[in-house]
PDB file of C-alpha atoms and ligand atoms in Angstrom:
ATOM      1  CA  MET A   1      12.937 -78.224  97.598  1.00 53.00           C
ATOM      2  CA  ASN A   2      10.379 -77.568 100.268  1.00 58.00           C
ATOM      3  CA  ASN A   3      10.417 -73.836 100.835  1.00 78.00           C
ATOM      4  CA  LYS A   4       7.788 -71.359 101.843  1.00 91.00           C
ATOM      5  CA  GLY A   5       6.334 -69.293  99.049  1.00 98.00           C
ATOM      6  CA  VAL A   6       5.968 -65.558  99.129  1.00 98.00           C
ATOM      7  CA  THR A   7       4.597 -62.776  96.978  1.00 98.00           C
ATOM      8  CA  VAL A   8       7.058 -59.962  96.377  1.00 98.00           C
ATOM      9  CA  TRP A   9       5.025 -57.033  95.114  1.00 98.00           C
ATOM     10  CA  LEU A  10       7.011 -54.373  93.240  1.00 98.00           C
ATOM     11  CA  THR A  11       5.030 -51.169  92.833  1.00 98.00           C
ATOM     12  CA  GLY A  12       6.129 -47.889  91.305  1.00 98.00           C
ATOM     13  CA  LEU A  13       5.846 -45.546  88.361  1.00 98.00           C
ATOM     14  CA  SER A  14       6.267 -46.729  84.796  1.00 98.00           C
ATOM     15  CA  GLY A  15       9.989 -46.772  84.083  1.00 98.00           C
ATOM     16  CA  ALA A  16      10.959 -46.831  87.759  1.00 98.00           C
ATOM     17  CA  GLY A  17      12.709 -50.177  87.261  1.00 98.00           C
ATOM     18  CA  LYS A  18      10.240 -52.807  88.469  1.00 98.00           C
ATOM     19  CA  THR A  19      10.780 -55.245  85.590  1.00 98.00           C
ATOM     20  CA  THR A  20      14.549 -54.789  85.615  1.00 98.00           C
ATOM     21  CA  ILE A  21      14.838 -55.379  89.367  1.00 98.00           C
ATOM     22  CA  ALA A  22      12.326 -58.267  89.227  1.00 98.00           C
ATOM     23  CA  ARG A  23      14.435 -60.038  86.603  1.00 98.00           C
ATOM     24  CA  ARG A  24      17.607 -59.638  88.711  1.00 98.00           C
ATOM     25  CA  ILE A  25      15.906 -61.067  91.766  1.00 98.00           C
ATOM     26  CA  GLU A  26      14.543 -63.903  89.629  1.00 98.00           C
ATOM     27  CA  ALA A  27      17.994 -64.723  88.233  1.00 98.00           C
ATOM     28  CA  GLU A  28      19.575 -64.789  91.697  1.00 98.00           C
ATOM     29  CA  LEU A  29      16.884 -66.936  93.276  1.00 97.00           C
ATOM     30  CA  LYS A  30      16.799 -69.358  90.341  1.00 97.00           C
ATOM     31  CA  ALA A  31      20.550 -69.732  90.691  1.00 96.00           C
ATOM     32  CA  ARG A  32      19.841 -70.696  94.305  1.00 96.00           C
ATOM     33  CA  ASN A  33      17.321 -73.307  93.090  1.00 96.00           C
ATOM     34  CA  TYR A  34      14.138 -71.573  94.162  1.00 97.00           C
ATOM     35  CA  GLN A  35      10.975 -71.887  92.144  1.00 97.00           C
ATOM     36  CA  VAL A  36      10.328 -68.376  90.914  1.00 98.00           C
ATOM     37  CA  GLU A  37       7.677 -66.804  88.725  1.00 98.00           C
ATOM     38  CA  VAL A  38       7.617 -63.209  87.553  1.00 98.00           C
ATOM     39  CA  LEU A  39       4.195 -61.688  86.939  1.00 98.00           C
ATOM     40  CA  ASP A  40       5.059 -58.665  84.856  1.00 98.00           C
ATOM     41  CA  GLY A  41       2.435 -55.971  84.328  1.00 96.00           C
ATOM     42  CA  ASP A  42       3.118 -55.567  80.616  1.00 94.00           C
ATOM     43  CA  LEU A  43       2.901 -59.306  79.921  1.00 96.00           C
ATOM     44  CA  ILE A  44      -0.178 -59.662  82.109  1.00 97.00           C
ATOM     45  CA  ARG A  45      -1.949 -57.027  80.060  1.00 96.00           C
ATOM     46  CA  THR A  46      -1.064 -58.910  76.872  1.00 96.00           C
ATOM     47  CA  TRP A  47      -2.515 -62.191  78.133  1.00 95.00           C
ATOM     48  CA  LEU A  48      -4.428 -62.482  81.385  1.00 96.00           C
ATOM     49  CA  SER A  49      -5.874 -58.966  81.237  1.00 97.00           C
ATOM     50  CA  GLN A  50      -6.082 -58.443  77.490  1.00 96.00           C
ATOM     51  CA  GLY A  51      -8.798 -55.901  76.740  1.00 96.00           C
ATOM     52  CA  LEU A  52      -8.676 -54.128  80.073  1.00 96.00           C
ATOM     53  CA  GLY A  53      -8.017 -50.387  80.000  1.00 94.00           C
ATOM     54  CA  PHE A  54      -6.586 -47.928  82.483  1.00 91.00           C
ATOM     55  CA  SER A  55      -9.678 -46.638  84.280  1.00 93.00           C
ATOM     56  CA  LYS A  56      -9.581 -47.085  88.050  1.00 93.00           C
ATOM     57  CA  LYS A  57     -12.059 -49.954  87.703  1.00 96.00           C
ATOM     58  CA  ASP A  58      -9.991 -51.774  85.067  1.00 96.00           C
ATOM     59  CA  ARG A  59      -6.739 -51.169  86.926  1.00 95.00           C
ATOM     60  CA  ASP A  60      -8.277 -52.640  90.062  1.00 95.00           C
ATOM     61  CA  ILE A  61      -9.513 -55.720  88.176  1.00 97.00           C
ATOM     62  CA  ASN A  62      -6.045 -56.153  86.672  1.00 97.00           C
ATOM     63  CA  VAL A  63      -4.301 -55.910  90.022  1.00 98.00           C
ATOM     64  CA  ARG A  64      -6.843 -58.234  91.661  1.00 98.00           C
ATOM     65  CA  ARG A  65      -6.254 -60.903  89.017  1.00 98.00           C
ATOM     66  CA  VAL A  66      -2.527 -60.781  89.579  1.00 98.00           C
ATOM     67  CA  GLY A  67      -3.002 -60.844  93.345  1.00 98.00           C
ATOM     68  CA  PHE A  68      -5.167 -63.926  92.977  1.00 98.00           C
ATOM     69  CA  VAL A  69      -2.692 -65.770  90.751  1.00 98.00           C
ATOM     70  CA  ALA A  70       0.169 -64.741  93.039  1.00 98.00           C
ATOM     71  CA  ASN A  71      -1.673 -66.333  95.946  1.00 98.00           C
ATOM     72  CA  LEU A  72      -2.265 -69.589  94.041  1.00 98.00           C
ATOM     73  CA  LEU A  73       1.426 -69.873  93.272  1.00 98.00           C
ATOM     74  CA  SER A  74       2.934 -68.622  96.503  1.00 98.00           C
ATOM     75  CA  ARG A  75       0.850 -70.908  98.693  1.00 97.00           C
ATOM     76  CA  ASN A  76       2.438 -73.764  96.740  1.00 97.00           C
ATOM     77  CA  GLY A  77       5.975 -72.735  97.531  1.00 97.00           C
ATOM     78  CA  VAL A  78       6.716 -70.416  94.613  1.00 98.00           C
ATOM     79  CA  VAL A  79       8.487 -67.110  95.071  1.00 98.00           C
ATOM     80  CA  VAL A  80       6.241 -64.824  93.037  1.00 98.00           C
ATOM     81  CA  ILE A  81       7.615 -61.482  91.931  1.00 98.00           C
ATOM     82  CA  ALA A  82       4.868 -59.176  90.706  1.00 98.00           C
ATOM     83  CA  ALA A  83       5.988 -56.076  88.820  1.00 98.00           C
ATOM     84  CA  MET A  84       2.902 -53.918  88.687  1.00 98.00           C
ATOM     85  CA  ILE A  85       2.446 -50.141  88.732  1.00 97.00           C
ATOM     86  CA  SER A  86      -0.550 -50.781  91.040  1.00 97.00           C
ATOM     87  CA  PRO A  87      -0.996 -47.095  91.861  1.00 97.00           C
ATOM     88  CA  TYR A  88      -3.720 -47.330  94.498  1.00 96.00           C
ATOM     89  CA  GLN A  89      -3.059 -48.030  98.166  1.00 96.00           C
ATOM     90  CA  GLU A  90      -6.475 -49.527  98.845  1.00 96.00           C
ATOM     91  CA  ILE A  91      -6.130 -52.290  96.283  1.00 96.00           C
ATOM     92  CA  ARG A  92      -2.534 -53.036  97.328  1.00 97.00           C
ATOM     93  CA  ASP A  93      -3.833 -53.471 100.872  1.00 97.00           C
ATOM     94  CA  GLU A  94      -6.537 -55.785  99.566  1.00 97.00           C
ATOM     95  CA  ILE A  95      -3.907 -57.933  97.852  1.00 97.00           C
ATOM     96  CA  ARG A  96      -1.847 -57.980 101.039  1.00 97.00           C
ATOM     97  CA  ALA A  97      -4.905 -59.170 102.949  1.00 97.00           C
ATOM     98  CA  ILE A  98      -5.411 -62.198 100.695  1.00 96.00           C
ATOM     99  CA  ASN A  99      -1.714 -63.053 100.420  1.00 95.00           C
ATOM    100  CA  LYS A 100      -0.572 -64.309 103.801  1.00 92.00           C
ATOM    101  CA  ASP A 101       3.071 -64.069 102.829  1.00 98.00           C
ATOM    102  CA  PHE A 102       3.488 -60.683 101.229  1.00 98.00           C
ATOM    103  CA  VAL A 103       6.413 -58.336 100.859  1.00 98.00           C
ATOM    104  CA  GLU A 104       5.690 -54.915  99.376  1.00 98.00           C
ATOM    105  CA  VAL A 105       8.542 -53.167  97.601  1.00 98.00           C
ATOM    106  CA  HIS A 106       8.310 -49.565  96.510  1.00 98.00           C
ATOM    107  CA  VAL A 107      10.521 -49.034  93.470  1.00 98.00           C
ATOM    108  CA  ASN A 108      10.960 -45.340  93.928  1.00 98.00           C
ATOM    109  CA  ALA A 109      12.377 -43.080  91.244  1.00 98.00           C
ATOM    110  CA  PRO A 110      11.432 -39.455  90.687  1.00 98.00           C
ATOM    111  CA  LEU A 111       8.885 -38.857  87.971  1.00 98.00           C
ATOM    112  CA  GLU A 112      11.386 -36.643  86.104  1.00 98.00           C
ATOM    113  CA  LEU A 113      13.847 -39.536  85.908  1.00 98.00           C
ATOM    114  CA  CYS A 114      11.208 -42.050  84.783  1.00 98.00           C
ATOM    115  CA  GLU A 115      10.074 -39.567  82.175  1.00 98.00           C
ATOM    116  CA  ALA A 116      13.627 -38.914  81.005  1.00 98.00           C
ATOM    117  CA  ARG A 117      14.208 -42.680  80.694  1.00 97.00           C
ATOM    118  CA  ASP A 118      10.857 -43.102  78.893  1.00 97.00           C
ATOM    119  CA  VAL A 119      11.751 -46.736  78.189  1.00 95.00           C
ATOM    120  CA  LYS A 120       8.556 -47.458  76.282  1.00 95.00           C
ATOM    121  CA  GLY A 121       7.893 -43.991  74.863  1.00 97.00           C
ATOM    122  CA  LEU A 122       4.707 -43.768  76.921  1.00 96.00           C
ATOM    123  CA  TYR A 123       5.466 -40.532  78.782  1.00 98.00           C
ATOM    124  CA  ALA A 124       5.835 -38.686  75.482  1.00 98.00           C
ATOM    125  CA  LYS A 125       2.467 -40.055  74.401  1.00 97.00           C
ATOM    126  CA  ALA A 126       0.898 -39.107  77.734  1.00 97.00           C
ATOM    127  CA  ARG A 127       2.293 -35.563  77.518  1.00 97.00           C
ATOM    128  CA  SER A 128       0.987 -35.125  73.979  1.00 97.00           C
ATOM    129  CA  GLY A 129      -2.435 -36.364  75.058  1.00 96.00           C
ATOM    130  CA  GLU A 130      -2.270 -39.482  72.890  1.00 97.00           C
ATOM    131  CA  ILE A 131      -2.638 -41.591  76.059  1.00 94.00           C
ATOM    132  CA  LYS A 132      -5.063 -40.503  78.742  1.00 95.00           C
ATOM    133  CA  GLY A 133      -4.974 -41.372  82.442  1.00 95.00           C
ATOM    134  CA  PHE A 134      -1.266 -42.165  82.587  1.00 97.00           C
ATOM    135  CA  THR A 135       0.067 -42.746  86.098  1.00 97.00           C
ATOM    136  CA  GLY A 136       2.164 -39.819  87.292  1.00 98.00           C
ATOM    137  CA  ILE A 137       0.962 -37.501  84.512  1.00 98.00           C
ATOM    138  CA  ASP A 138      -2.813 -37.320  84.647  1.00 95.00           C
ATOM    139  CA  ASP A 139      -3.565 -40.177  87.011  1.00 96.00           C
ATOM    140  CA  PRO A 140      -2.351 -40.461  90.601  1.00 97.00           C
ATOM    141  CA  TYR A 141       0.324 -42.689  92.094  1.00 98.00           C
ATOM    142  CA  GLU A 142      -0.275 -43.254  95.781  1.00 98.00           C
ATOM    143  CA  VAL A 143       3.068 -43.760  97.491  1.00 98.00           C
ATOM    144  CA  PRO A 144       3.045 -46.944  99.632  1.00 98.00           C
ATOM    145  CA  LEU A 145       2.578 -46.154 103.314  1.00 95.00           C
ATOM    146  CA  HIS A 146       4.282 -49.182 104.857  1.00 95.00           C
ATOM    147  CA  PRO A 147       6.392 -51.010 102.299  1.00 98.00           C
ATOM    148  CA  GLU A 148       8.818 -53.618 103.623  1.00 98.00           C
ATOM    149  CA  VAL A 149      11.472 -52.341 101.203  1.00 98.00           C
ATOM    150  CA  VAL A 150      12.090 -49.113  99.330  1.00 98.00           C
ATOM    151  CA  CYS A 151      14.430 -49.323  96.348  1.00 98.00           C
ATOM    152  CA  GLU A 152      15.748 -45.898  95.420  1.00 98.00           C
ATOM    153  CA  SER A 153      16.237 -46.875  91.817  1.00 97.00           C
ATOM    154  CA  GLY A 154      17.402 -43.404  90.825  1.00 97.00           C
ATOM    155  CA  GLU A 155      20.339 -43.672  93.225  1.00 98.00           C
ATOM    156  CA  GLU A 156      21.077 -47.369  93.570  1.00 98.00           C
ATOM    157  CA  THR A 157      22.321 -49.822  90.969  1.00 98.00           C
ATOM    158  CA  VAL A 158      20.024 -52.640  89.899  1.00 98.00           C
ATOM    159  CA  GLU A 159      22.232 -55.038  91.874  1.00 97.00           C
ATOM    160  CA  GLU A 160      21.941 -52.941  95.034  1.00 98.00           C
ATOM    161  CA  SER A 161      18.159 -52.823  94.744  1.00 98.00           C
ATOM    162  CA  ALA A 162      17.915 -56.565  94.076  1.00 98.00           C
ATOM    163  CA  LYS A 163      20.179 -57.274  97.054  1.00 98.00           C
ATOM    164  CA  LYS A 164      18.021 -55.120  99.313  1.00 98.00           C
ATOM    165  CA  VAL A 165      14.948 -57.144  98.406  1.00 98.00           C
ATOM    166  CA  ILE A 166      16.695 -60.500  98.705  1.00 98.00           C
ATOM    167  CA  GLY A 167      18.208 -59.388 102.030  1.00 98.00           C
ATOM    168  CA  THR A 168      14.714 -58.704 103.347  1.00 98.00           C
ATOM    169  CA  LEU A 169      13.501 -62.099 102.097  1.00 98.00           C
ATOM    170  CA  GLU A 170      16.425 -63.655 103.976  1.00 97.00           C
ATOM    171  CA  GLU A 171      15.651 -61.701 107.149  1.00 98.00           C
ATOM    172  CA  LEU A 172      11.998 -62.713 106.995  1.00 98.00           C
ATOM    173  CA  GLY A 173      12.946 -66.365 106.511  1.00 97.00           C
ATOM    174  CA  TYR A 174      11.574 -66.849 102.993  1.00 97.00           C
ATOM    175  CA  VAL A 175      15.012 -67.383 101.524  1.00 97.00           C
ATOM    176  CA  ARG A 176      18.020 -68.970 103.179  1.00 96.00           C
ATOM    177  CA  VAL A 177      20.948 -66.665 103.765  1.00 95.00           C
ATOM    178  CA  ALA A 178      23.551 -67.114 101.037  1.00 90.00           C
ATOM    179  CA  VAL A 179      27.193 -66.350 101.539  1.00 85.00           C
ATOM    180  CA  GLU A 180      27.798 -65.713  97.873  1.00 90.00           C
ATOM    181  CA  TYR A 181      25.564 -63.871  95.482  1.00 90.00           C
ATOM    182  CA  GLN A 182      25.388 -64.836  91.801  1.00 85.00           C
ATOM    183  CA  ILE A 183      24.447 -61.304  90.757  1.00 83.00           C
TER     184      ILE A 183
HETATM  185  P1  ADP B   1       9.204 -50.532  84.944  1.00 61.82           P
HETATM  186  O1  ADP B   1       9.079 -52.043  84.908  1.00 61.82           O
HETATM  187  O2  ADP B   1       9.118 -49.984  86.333  1.00 61.82           O
HETATM  188  O3  ADP B   1       8.279 -49.847  83.993  1.00 61.82           O
HETATM  189  P2  ADP B   1      11.675 -50.987  83.556  1.00 61.82           P
HETATM  190  O4  ADP B   1      12.405 -51.973  84.410  1.00 61.82           O
HETATM  191  O5  ADP B   1      10.943 -51.517  82.357  1.00 61.82           O
HETATM  192  O6  ADP B   1      10.673 -50.148  84.488  1.00 61.82           O
HETATM  193  O7  ADP B   1      12.652 -49.833  83.059  1.00 61.82           O
HETATM  194  C1  ADP B   1      13.554 -49.193  83.917  1.00 61.82           C
HETATM  195  C2  ADP B   1      14.739 -48.677  83.097  1.00 61.82           C
HETATM  196  O8  ADP B   1      15.635 -47.984  83.966  1.00 61.82           O
HETATM  197  C3  ADP B   1      15.517 -49.774  82.429  1.00 61.82           C
HETATM  198  O9  ADP B   1      15.942 -49.327  81.161  1.00 61.82           O
HETATM  199  C4  ADP B   1      16.722 -49.960  83.361  1.00 61.82           C
HETATM  200  O10 ADP B   1      17.837 -50.457  82.707  1.00 61.82           O
HETATM  201  C5  ADP B   1      16.951 -48.530  83.861  1.00 61.82           C
HETATM  202  N1  ADP B   1      17.620 -48.423  85.170  1.00 61.82           N
HETATM  203  C6  ADP B   1      18.696 -47.650  85.413  1.00 61.82           C
HETATM  204  N2  ADP B   1      19.060 -47.735  86.713  1.00 61.82           N
HETATM  205  C7  ADP B   1      18.207 -48.606  87.294  1.00 61.82           C
HETATM  206  C8  ADP B   1      18.088 -49.106  88.628  1.00 61.82           C
HETATM  207  N3  ADP B   1      18.925 -48.755  89.610  1.00 61.82           N
HETATM  208  N4  ADP B   1      17.078 -49.959  88.892  1.00 61.82           N
HETATM  209  C9  ADP B   1      16.230 -50.316  87.899  1.00 61.82           C
HETATM  210  N5  ADP B   1      16.290 -49.887  86.626  1.00 61.82           N
HETATM  211  C10 ADP B   1      17.286 -49.031  86.310  1.00 61.82           C
END
């Protein structure tokens, strides 16, 4: 298949639903025979960015690495879905500048909800001081200024959020319009 690649950049607080929504989009697009790769923040930190911490400098290096890899893949026709907290606007803009085909998605859930979900138990650790510099607690999250999509993951189902993103990819011509969804 000879399709145009794109980087779909999911940004949002820990526990907002980036990984969950990324995996739904991946499943749908794979079912439609697209080449898809998910670059998930947690996995990236285990492999590509092992040893990096959570200072602004290390976060920026981490995000830059993923932006670079996303560009390598997307320019070769892959639909790349990056699920990264990526809390700083400046670095997200930098990634947009190097990725010609770039769709920014804000996975937006209130901090209270993310904290109540506490999928990985990290908010509890941040509140107790065991983890320092945790986004949303004692490190900032800069809300995206001009995202192509906002998923209200506290109000929508995972399917609704995934459909919103795929709908935008269809509108922008990265994905052909499908009559039937698999999800
Ligand atoms: P993140 O990757 O942003 O840290 P995760 O996807 O790992 O977040 O966790 C989000 C959690 O919220 C999951 O347990 C998921 O099942 C749940 N969840 C509930 N509703 C939604 C929704 N509408 N969108 C995404 N996740 C949701």
